[in-house]
PDB file of N, CA and C in Angstrom:
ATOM      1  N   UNK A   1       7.293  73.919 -37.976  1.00  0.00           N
ATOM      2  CA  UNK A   1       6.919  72.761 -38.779  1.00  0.00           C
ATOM      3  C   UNK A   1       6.513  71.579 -37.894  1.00  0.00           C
ATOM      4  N   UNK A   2       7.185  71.462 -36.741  1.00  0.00           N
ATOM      5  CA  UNK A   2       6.882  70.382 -35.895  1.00  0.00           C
ATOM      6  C   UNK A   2       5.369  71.077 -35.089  1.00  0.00           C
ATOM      7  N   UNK A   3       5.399  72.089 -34.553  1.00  0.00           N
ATOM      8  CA  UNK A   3       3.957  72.245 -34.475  1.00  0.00           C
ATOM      9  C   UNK A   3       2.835  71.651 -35.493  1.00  0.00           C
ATOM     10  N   UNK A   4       2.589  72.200 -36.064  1.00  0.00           N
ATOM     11  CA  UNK A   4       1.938  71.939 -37.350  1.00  0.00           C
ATOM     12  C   UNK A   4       2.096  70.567 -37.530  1.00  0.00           C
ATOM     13  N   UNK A   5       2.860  69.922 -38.031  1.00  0.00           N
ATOM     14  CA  UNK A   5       2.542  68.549 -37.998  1.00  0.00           C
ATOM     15  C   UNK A   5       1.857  68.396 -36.540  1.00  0.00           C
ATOM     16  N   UNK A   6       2.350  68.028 -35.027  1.00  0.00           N
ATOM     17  CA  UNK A   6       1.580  68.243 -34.286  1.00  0.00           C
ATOM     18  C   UNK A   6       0.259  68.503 -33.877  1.00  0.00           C
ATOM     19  N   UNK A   7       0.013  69.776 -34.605  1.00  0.00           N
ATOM     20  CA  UNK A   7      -2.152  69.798 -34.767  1.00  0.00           C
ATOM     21  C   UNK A   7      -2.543  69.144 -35.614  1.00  0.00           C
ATOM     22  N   UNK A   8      -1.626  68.786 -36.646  1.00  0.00           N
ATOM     23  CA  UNK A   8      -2.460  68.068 -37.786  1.00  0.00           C
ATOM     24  C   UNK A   8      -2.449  66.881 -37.151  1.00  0.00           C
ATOM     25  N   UNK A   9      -1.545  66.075 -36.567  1.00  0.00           N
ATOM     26  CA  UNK A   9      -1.919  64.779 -35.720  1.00  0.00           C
ATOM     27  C   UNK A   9      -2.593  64.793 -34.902  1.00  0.00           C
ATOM     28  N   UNK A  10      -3.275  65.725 -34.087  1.00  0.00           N
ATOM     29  CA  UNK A  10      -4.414  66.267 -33.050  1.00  0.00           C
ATOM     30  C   UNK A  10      -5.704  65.604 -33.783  1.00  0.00           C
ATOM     31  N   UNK A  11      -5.739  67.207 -35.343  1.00  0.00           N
ATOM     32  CA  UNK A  11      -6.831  67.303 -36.026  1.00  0.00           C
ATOM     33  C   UNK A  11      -7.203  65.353 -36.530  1.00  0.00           C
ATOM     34  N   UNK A  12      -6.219  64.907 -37.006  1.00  0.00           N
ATOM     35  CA  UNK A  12      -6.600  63.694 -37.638  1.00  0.00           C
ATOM     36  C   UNK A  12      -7.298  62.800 -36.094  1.00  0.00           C
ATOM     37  N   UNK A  13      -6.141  62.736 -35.253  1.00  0.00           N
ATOM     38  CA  UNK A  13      -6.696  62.003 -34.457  1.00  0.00           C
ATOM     39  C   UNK A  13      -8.438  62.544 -34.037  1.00  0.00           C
ATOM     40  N   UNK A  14      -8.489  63.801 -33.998  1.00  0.00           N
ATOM     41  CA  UNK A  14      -9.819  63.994 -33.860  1.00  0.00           C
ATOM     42  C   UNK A  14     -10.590  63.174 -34.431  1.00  0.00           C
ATOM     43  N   UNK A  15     -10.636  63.644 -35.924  1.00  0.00           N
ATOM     44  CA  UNK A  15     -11.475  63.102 -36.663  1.00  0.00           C
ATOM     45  C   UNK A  15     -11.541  61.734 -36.884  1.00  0.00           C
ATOM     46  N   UNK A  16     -10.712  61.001 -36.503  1.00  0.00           N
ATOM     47  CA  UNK A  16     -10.364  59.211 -36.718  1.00  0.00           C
ATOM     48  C   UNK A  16     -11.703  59.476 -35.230  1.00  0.00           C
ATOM     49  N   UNK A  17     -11.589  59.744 -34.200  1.00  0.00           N
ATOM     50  CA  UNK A  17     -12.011  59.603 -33.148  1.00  0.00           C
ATOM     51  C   UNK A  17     -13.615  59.747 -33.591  1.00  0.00           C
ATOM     52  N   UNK A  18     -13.910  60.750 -34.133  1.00  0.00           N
ATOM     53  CA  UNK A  18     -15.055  61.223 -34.751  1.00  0.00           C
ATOM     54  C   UNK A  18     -16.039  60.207 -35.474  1.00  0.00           C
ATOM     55  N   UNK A  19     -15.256  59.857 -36.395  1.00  0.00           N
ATOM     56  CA  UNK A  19     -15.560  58.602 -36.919  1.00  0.00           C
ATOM     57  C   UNK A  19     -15.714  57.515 -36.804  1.00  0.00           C
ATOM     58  N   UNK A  20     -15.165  56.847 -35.815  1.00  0.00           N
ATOM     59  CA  UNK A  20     -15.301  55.714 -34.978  1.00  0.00           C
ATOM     60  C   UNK A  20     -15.927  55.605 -33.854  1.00  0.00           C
ATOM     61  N   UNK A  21     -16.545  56.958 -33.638  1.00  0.00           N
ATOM     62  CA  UNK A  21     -17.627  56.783 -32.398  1.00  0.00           C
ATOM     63  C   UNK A  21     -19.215  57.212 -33.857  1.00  0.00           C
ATOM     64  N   UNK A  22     -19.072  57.516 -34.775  1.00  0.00           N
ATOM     65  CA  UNK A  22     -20.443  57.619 -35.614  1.00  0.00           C
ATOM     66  C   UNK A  22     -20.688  56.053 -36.051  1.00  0.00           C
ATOM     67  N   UNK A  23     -19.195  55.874 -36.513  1.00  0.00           N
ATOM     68  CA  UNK A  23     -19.388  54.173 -37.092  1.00  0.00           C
ATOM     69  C   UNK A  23     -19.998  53.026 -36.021  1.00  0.00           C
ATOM     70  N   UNK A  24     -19.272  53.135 -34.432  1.00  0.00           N
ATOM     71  CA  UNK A  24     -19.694  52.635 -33.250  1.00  0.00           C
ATOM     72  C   UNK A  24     -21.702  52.776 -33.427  1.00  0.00           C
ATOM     73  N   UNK A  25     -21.979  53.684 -33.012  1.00  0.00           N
ATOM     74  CA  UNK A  25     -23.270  54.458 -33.400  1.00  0.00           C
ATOM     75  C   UNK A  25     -24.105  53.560 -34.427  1.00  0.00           C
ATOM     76  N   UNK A  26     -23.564  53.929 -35.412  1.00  0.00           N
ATOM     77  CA  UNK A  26     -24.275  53.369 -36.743  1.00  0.00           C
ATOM     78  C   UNK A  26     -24.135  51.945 -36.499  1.00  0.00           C
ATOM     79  N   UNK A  27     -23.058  51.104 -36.093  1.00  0.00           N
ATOM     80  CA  UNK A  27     -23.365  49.775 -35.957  1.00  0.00           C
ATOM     81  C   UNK A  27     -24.129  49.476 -35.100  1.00  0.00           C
ATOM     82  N   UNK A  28     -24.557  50.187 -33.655  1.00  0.00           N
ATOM     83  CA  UNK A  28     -25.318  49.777 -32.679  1.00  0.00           C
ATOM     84  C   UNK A  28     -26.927  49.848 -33.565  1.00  0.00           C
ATOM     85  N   UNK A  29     -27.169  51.019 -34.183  1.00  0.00           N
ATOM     86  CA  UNK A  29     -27.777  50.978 -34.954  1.00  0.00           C
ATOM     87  C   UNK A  29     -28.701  49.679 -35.920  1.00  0.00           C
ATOM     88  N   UNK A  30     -27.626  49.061 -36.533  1.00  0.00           N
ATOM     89  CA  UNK A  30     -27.891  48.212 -37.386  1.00  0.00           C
ATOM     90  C   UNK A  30     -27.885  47.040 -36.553  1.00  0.00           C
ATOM     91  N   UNK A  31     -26.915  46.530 -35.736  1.00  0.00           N
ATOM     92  CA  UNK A  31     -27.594  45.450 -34.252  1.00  0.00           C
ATOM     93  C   UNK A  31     -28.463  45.583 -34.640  1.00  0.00           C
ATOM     94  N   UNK A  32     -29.388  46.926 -33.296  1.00  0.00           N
ATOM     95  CA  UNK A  32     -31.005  46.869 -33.450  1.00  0.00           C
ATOM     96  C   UNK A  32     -32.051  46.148 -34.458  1.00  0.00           C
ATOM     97  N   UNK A  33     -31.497  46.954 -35.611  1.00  0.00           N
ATOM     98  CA  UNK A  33     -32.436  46.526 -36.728  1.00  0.00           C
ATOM     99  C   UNK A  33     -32.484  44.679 -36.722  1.00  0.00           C
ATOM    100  N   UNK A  34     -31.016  44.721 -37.102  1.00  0.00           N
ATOM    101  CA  UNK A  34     -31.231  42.814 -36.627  1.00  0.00           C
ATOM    102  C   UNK A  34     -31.830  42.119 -36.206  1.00  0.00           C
ATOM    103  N   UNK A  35     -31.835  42.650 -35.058  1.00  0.00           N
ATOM    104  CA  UNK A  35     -32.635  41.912 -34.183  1.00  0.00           C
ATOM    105  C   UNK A  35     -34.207  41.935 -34.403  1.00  0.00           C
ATOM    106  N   UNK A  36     -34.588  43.309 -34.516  1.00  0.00           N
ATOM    107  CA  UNK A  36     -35.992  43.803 -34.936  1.00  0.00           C
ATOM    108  C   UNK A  36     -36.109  42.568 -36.133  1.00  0.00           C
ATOM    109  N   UNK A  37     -35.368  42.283 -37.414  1.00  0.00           N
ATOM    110  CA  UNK A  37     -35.747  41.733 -38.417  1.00  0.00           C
ATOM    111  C   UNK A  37     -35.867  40.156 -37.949  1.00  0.00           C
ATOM    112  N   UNK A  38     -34.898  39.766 -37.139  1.00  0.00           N
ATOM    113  CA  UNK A  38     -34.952  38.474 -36.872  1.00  0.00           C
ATOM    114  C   UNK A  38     -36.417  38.318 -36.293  1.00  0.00           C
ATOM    115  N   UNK A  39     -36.531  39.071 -35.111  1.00  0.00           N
ATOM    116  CA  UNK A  39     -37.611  38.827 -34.728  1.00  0.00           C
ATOM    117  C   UNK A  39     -38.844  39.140 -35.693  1.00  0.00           C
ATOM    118  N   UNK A  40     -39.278  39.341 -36.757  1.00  0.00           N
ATOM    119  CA  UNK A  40     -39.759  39.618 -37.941  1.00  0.00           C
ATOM    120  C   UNK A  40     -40.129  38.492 -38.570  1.00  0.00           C
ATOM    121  N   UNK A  41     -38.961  38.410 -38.583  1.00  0.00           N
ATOM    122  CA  UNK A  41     -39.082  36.839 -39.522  1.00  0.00           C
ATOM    123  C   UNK A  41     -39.676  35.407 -38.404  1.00  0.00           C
ATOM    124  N   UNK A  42     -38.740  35.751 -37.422  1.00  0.00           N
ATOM    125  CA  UNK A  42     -39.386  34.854 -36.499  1.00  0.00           C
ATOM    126  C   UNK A  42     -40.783  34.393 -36.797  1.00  0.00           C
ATOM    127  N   UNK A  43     -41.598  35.997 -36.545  1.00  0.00           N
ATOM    128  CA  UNK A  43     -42.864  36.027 -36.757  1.00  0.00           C
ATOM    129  C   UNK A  43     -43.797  35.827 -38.066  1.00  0.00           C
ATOM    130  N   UNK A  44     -42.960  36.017 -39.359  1.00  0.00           N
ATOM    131  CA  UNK A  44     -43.613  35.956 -40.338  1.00  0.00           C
ATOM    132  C   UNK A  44     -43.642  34.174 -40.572  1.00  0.00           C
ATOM    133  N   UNK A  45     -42.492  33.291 -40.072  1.00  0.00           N
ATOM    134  CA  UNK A  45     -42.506  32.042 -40.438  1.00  0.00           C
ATOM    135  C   UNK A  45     -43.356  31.618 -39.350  1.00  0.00           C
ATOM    136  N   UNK A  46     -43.540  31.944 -38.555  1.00  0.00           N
ATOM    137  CA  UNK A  46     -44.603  30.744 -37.535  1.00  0.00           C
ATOM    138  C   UNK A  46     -46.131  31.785 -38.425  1.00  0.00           C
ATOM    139  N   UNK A  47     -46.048  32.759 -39.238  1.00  0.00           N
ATOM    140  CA  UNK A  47     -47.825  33.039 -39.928  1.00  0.00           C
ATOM    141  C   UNK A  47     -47.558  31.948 -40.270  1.00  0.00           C
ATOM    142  N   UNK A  48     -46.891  31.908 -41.776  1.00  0.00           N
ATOM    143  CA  UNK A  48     -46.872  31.134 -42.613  1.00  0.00           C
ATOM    144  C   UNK A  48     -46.904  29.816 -42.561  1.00  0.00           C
ATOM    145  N   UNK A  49     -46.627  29.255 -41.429  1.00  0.00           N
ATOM    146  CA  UNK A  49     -46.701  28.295 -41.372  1.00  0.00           C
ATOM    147  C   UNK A  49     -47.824  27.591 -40.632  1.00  0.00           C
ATOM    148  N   UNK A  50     -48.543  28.827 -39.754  1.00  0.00           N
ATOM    149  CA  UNK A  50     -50.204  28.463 -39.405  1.00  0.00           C
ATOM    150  C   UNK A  50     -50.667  28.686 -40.985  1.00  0.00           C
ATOM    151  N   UNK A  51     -51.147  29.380 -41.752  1.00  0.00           N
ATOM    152  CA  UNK A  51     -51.435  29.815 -43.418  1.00  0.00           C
ATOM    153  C   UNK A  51     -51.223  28.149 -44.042  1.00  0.00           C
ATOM    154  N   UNK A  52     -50.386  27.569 -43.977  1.00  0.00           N
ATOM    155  CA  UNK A  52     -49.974  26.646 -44.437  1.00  0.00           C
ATOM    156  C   UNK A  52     -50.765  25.591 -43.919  1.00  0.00           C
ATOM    157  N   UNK A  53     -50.708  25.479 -42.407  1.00  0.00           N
ATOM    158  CA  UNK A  53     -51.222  24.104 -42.069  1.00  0.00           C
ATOM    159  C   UNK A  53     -53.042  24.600 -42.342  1.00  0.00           C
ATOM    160  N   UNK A  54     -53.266  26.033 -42.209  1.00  0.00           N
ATOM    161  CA  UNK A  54     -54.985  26.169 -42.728  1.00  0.00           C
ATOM    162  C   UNK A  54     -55.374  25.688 -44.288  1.00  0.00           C
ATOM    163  N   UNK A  55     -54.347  26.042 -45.073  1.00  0.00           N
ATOM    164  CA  UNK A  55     -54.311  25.143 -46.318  1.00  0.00           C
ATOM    165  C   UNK A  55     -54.699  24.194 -46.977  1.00  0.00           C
ATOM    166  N   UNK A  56     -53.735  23.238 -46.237  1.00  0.00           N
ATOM    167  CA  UNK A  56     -53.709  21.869 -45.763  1.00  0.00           C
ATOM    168  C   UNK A  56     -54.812  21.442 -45.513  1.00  0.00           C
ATOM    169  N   UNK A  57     -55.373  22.232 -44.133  1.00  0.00           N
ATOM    170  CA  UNK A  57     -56.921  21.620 -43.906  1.00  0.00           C
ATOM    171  C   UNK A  57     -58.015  21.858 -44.796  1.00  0.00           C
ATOM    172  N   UNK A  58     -57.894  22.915 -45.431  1.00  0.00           N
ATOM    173  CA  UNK A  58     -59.103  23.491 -46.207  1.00  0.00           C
ATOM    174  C   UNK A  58     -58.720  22.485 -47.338  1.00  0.00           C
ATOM    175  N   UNK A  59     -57.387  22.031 -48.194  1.00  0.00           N
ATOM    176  CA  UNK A  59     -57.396  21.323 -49.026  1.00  0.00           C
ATOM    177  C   UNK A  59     -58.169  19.873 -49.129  1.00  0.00           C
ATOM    178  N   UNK A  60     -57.700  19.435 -47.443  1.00  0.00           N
ATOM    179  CA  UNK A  60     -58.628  17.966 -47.481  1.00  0.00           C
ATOM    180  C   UNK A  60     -59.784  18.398 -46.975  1.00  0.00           C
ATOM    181  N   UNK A  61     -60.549  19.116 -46.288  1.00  0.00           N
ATOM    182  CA  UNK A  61     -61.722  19.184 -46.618  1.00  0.00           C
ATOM    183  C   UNK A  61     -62.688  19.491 -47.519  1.00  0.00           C
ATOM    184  N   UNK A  62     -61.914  20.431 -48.621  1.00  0.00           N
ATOM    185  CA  UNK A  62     -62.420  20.653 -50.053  1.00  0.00           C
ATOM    186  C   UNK A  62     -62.041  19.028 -50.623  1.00  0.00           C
ATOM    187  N   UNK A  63     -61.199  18.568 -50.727  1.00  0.00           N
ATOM    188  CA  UNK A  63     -61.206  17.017 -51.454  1.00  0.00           C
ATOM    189  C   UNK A  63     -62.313  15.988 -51.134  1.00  0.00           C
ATOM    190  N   UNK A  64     -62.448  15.949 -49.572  1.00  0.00           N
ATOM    191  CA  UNK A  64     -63.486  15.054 -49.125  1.00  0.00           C
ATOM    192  C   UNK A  64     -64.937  15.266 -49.623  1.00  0.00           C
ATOM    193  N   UNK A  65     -65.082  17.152 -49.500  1.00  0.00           N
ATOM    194  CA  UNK A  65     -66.227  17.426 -50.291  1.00  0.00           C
ATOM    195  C   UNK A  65     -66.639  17.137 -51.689  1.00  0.00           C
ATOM    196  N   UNK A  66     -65.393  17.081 -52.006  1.00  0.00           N
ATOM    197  CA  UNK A  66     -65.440  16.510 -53.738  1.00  0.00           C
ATOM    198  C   UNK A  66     -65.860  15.062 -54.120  1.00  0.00           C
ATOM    199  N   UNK A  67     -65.169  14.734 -53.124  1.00  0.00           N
ATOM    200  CA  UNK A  67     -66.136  12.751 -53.244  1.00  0.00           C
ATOM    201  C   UNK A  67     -66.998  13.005 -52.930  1.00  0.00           C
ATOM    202  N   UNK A  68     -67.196  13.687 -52.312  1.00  0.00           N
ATOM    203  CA  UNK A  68     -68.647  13.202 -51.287  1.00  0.00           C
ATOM    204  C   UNK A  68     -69.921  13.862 -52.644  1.00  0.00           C
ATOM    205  N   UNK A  69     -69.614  14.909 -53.428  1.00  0.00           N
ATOM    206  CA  UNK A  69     -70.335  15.185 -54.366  1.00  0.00           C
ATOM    207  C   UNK A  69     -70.424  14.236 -55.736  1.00  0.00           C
ATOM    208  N   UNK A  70     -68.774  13.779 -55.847  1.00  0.00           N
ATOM    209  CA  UNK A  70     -68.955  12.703 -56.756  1.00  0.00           C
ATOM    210  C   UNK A  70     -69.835  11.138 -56.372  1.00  0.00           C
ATOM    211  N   UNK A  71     -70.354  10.925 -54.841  1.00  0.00           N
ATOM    212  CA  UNK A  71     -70.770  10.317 -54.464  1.00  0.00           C
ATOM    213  C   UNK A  71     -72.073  10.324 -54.990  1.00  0.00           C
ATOM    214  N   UNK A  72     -72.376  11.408 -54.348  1.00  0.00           N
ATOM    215  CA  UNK A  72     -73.799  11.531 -54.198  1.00  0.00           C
ATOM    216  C   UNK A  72     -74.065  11.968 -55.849  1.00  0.00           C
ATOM    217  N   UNK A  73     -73.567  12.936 -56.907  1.00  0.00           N
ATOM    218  CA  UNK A  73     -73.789  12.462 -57.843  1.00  0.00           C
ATOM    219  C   UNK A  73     -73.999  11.243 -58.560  1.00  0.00           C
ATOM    220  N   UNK A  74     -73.349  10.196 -58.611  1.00  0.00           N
ATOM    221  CA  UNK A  74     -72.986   8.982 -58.900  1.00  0.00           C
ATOM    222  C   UNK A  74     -74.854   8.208 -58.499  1.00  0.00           C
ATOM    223  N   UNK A  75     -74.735   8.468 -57.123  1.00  0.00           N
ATOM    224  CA  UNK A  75     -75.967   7.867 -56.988  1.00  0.00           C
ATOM    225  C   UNK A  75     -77.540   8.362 -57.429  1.00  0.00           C
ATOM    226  N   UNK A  76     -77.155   9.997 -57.437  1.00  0.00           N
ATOM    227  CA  UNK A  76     -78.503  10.953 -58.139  1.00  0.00           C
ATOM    228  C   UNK A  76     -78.629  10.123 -59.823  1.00  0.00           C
ATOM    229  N   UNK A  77     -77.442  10.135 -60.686  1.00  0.00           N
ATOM    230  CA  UNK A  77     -77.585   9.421 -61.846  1.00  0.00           C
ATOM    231  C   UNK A  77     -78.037   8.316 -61.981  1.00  0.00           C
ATOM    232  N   UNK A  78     -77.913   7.364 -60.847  1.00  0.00           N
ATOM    233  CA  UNK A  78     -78.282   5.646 -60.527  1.00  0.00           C
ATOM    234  C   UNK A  78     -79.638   5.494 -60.147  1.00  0.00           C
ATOM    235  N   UNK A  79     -80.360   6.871 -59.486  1.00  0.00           N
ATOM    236  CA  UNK A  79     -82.030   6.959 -59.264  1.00  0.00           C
ATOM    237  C   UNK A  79     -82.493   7.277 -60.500  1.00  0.00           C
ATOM    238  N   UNK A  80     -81.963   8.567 -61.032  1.00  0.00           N
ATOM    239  CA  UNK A  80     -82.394   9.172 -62.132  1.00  0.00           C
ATOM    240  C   UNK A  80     -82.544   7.983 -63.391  1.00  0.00           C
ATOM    241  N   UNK A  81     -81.780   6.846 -63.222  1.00  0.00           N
ATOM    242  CA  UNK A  81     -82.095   5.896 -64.361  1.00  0.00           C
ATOM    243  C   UNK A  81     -82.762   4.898 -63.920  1.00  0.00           C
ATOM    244  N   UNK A  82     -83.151   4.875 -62.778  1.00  0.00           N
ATOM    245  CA  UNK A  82     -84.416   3.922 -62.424  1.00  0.00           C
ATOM    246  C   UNK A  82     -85.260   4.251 -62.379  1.00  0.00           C
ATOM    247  N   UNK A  83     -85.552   5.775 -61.963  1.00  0.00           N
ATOM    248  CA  UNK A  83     -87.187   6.575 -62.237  1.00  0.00           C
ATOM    249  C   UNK A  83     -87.108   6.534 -63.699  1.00  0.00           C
ATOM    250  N   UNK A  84     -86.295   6.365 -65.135  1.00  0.00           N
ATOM    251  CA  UNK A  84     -86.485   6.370 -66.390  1.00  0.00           C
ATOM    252  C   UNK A  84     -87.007   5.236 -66.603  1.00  0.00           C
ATOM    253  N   UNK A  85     -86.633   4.186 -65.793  1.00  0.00           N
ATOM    254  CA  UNK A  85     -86.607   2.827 -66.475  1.00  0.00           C
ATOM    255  C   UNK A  85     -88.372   2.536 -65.848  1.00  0.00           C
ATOM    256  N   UNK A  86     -88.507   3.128 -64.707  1.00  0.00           N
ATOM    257  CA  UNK A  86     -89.906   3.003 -64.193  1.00  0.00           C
ATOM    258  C   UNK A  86     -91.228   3.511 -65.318  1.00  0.00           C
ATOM    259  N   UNK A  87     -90.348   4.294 -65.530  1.00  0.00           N
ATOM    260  CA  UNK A  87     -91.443   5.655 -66.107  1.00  0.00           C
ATOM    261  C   UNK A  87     -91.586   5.025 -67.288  1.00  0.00           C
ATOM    262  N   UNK A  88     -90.425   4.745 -68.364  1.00  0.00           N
ATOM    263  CA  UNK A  88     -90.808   3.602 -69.664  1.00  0.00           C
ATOM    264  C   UNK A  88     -91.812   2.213 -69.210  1.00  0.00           C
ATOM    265  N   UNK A  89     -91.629   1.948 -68.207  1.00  0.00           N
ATOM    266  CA  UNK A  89     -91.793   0.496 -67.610  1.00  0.00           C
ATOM    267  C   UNK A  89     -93.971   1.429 -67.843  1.00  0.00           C
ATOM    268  N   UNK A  90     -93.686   2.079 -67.152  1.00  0.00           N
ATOM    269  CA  UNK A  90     -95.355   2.475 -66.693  1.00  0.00           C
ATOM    270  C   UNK A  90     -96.118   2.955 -68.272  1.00  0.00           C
ATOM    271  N   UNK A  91     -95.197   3.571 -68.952  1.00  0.00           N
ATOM    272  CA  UNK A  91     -95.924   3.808 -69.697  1.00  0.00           C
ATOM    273  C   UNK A  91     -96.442   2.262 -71.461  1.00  0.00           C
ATOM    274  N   UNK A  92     -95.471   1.532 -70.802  1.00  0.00           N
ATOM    275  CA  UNK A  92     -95.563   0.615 -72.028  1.00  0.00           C
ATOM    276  C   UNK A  92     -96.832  -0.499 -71.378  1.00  0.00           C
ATOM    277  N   UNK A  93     -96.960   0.089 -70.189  1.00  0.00           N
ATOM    278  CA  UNK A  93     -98.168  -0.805 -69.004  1.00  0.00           C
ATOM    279  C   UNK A  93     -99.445  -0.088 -69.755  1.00  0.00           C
ATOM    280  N   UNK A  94     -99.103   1.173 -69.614  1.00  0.00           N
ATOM    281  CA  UNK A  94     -99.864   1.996 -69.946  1.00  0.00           C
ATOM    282  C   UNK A  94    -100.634   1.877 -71.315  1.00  0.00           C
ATOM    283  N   UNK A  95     -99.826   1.992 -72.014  1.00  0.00           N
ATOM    284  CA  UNK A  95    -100.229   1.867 -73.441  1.00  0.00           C
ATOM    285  C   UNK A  95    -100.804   0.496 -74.190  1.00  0.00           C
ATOM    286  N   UNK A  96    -100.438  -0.349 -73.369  1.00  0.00           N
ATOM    287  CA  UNK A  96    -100.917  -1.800 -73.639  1.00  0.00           C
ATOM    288  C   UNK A  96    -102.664  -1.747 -73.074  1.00  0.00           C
ATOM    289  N   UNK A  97    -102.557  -1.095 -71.983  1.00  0.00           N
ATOM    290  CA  UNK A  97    -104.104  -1.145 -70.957  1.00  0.00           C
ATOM    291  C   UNK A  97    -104.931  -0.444 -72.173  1.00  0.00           C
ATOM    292  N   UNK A  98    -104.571  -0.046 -72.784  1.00  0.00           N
ATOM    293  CA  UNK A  98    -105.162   1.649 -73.847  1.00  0.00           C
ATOM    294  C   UNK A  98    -105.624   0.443 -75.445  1.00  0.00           C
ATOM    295  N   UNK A  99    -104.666  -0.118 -75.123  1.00  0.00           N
ATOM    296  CA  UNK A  99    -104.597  -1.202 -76.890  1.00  0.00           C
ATOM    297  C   UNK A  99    -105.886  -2.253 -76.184  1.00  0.00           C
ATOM    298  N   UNK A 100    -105.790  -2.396 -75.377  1.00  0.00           N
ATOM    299  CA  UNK A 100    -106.950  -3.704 -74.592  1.00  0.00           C
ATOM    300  C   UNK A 100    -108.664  -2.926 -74.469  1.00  0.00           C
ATOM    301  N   UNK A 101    -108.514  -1.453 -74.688  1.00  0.00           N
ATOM    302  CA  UNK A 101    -109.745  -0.938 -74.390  1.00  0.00           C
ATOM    303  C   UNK A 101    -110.003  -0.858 -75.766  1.00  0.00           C
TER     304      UNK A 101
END
């Protein structure tokens, strides 16, 4: 009986042993990955954050473009009603020269 208990404290200790060098293992394991992910992320936040500041720029240069169209609209409408006002202007010249003949 004392044998036997004996291997069975062998066998267990084996297997405790067994197990704590897979678990050892498996944690070195997952370290790795850690690190792999940190450095991951490392990398995904400095994209994102170039992505971000390209954004940024494309946003104010799309805005500036937007005045600059509301500009130049603004002023296409401000010709466009002086070539009207010309063009009435010429033709009431016009039509008077026409009443005189």
């Amino acid at each position: 009986d004392h044998k036997k208990m004996q291997l069975d404290f062998k066998t267990l200790k084996q297997e405790r042993e067994t197990e704590t060098s897979e678990l050892n293992c498996k944690n070195e394991q997952l370290q790795a990955e850690n690190v792999q992910n940190s450095q991951l992320i490392q990398s995904l936040q400095a994209e994102f954050s170039t992505i971000n500041e390209e954004r940024k720029r494309y946003s104010s240069m799309l805005e500036a473009q937007s005045q600059e169209s509301l500009t130049t609209a603004s002023k296409l409408q401000e010709e466009n009603q002086k070539l009207k006002e010309q063009i009435t202007s010429q033709r009431e010249k016009h039509e008077l020269s026409l009443e005189e003949l």
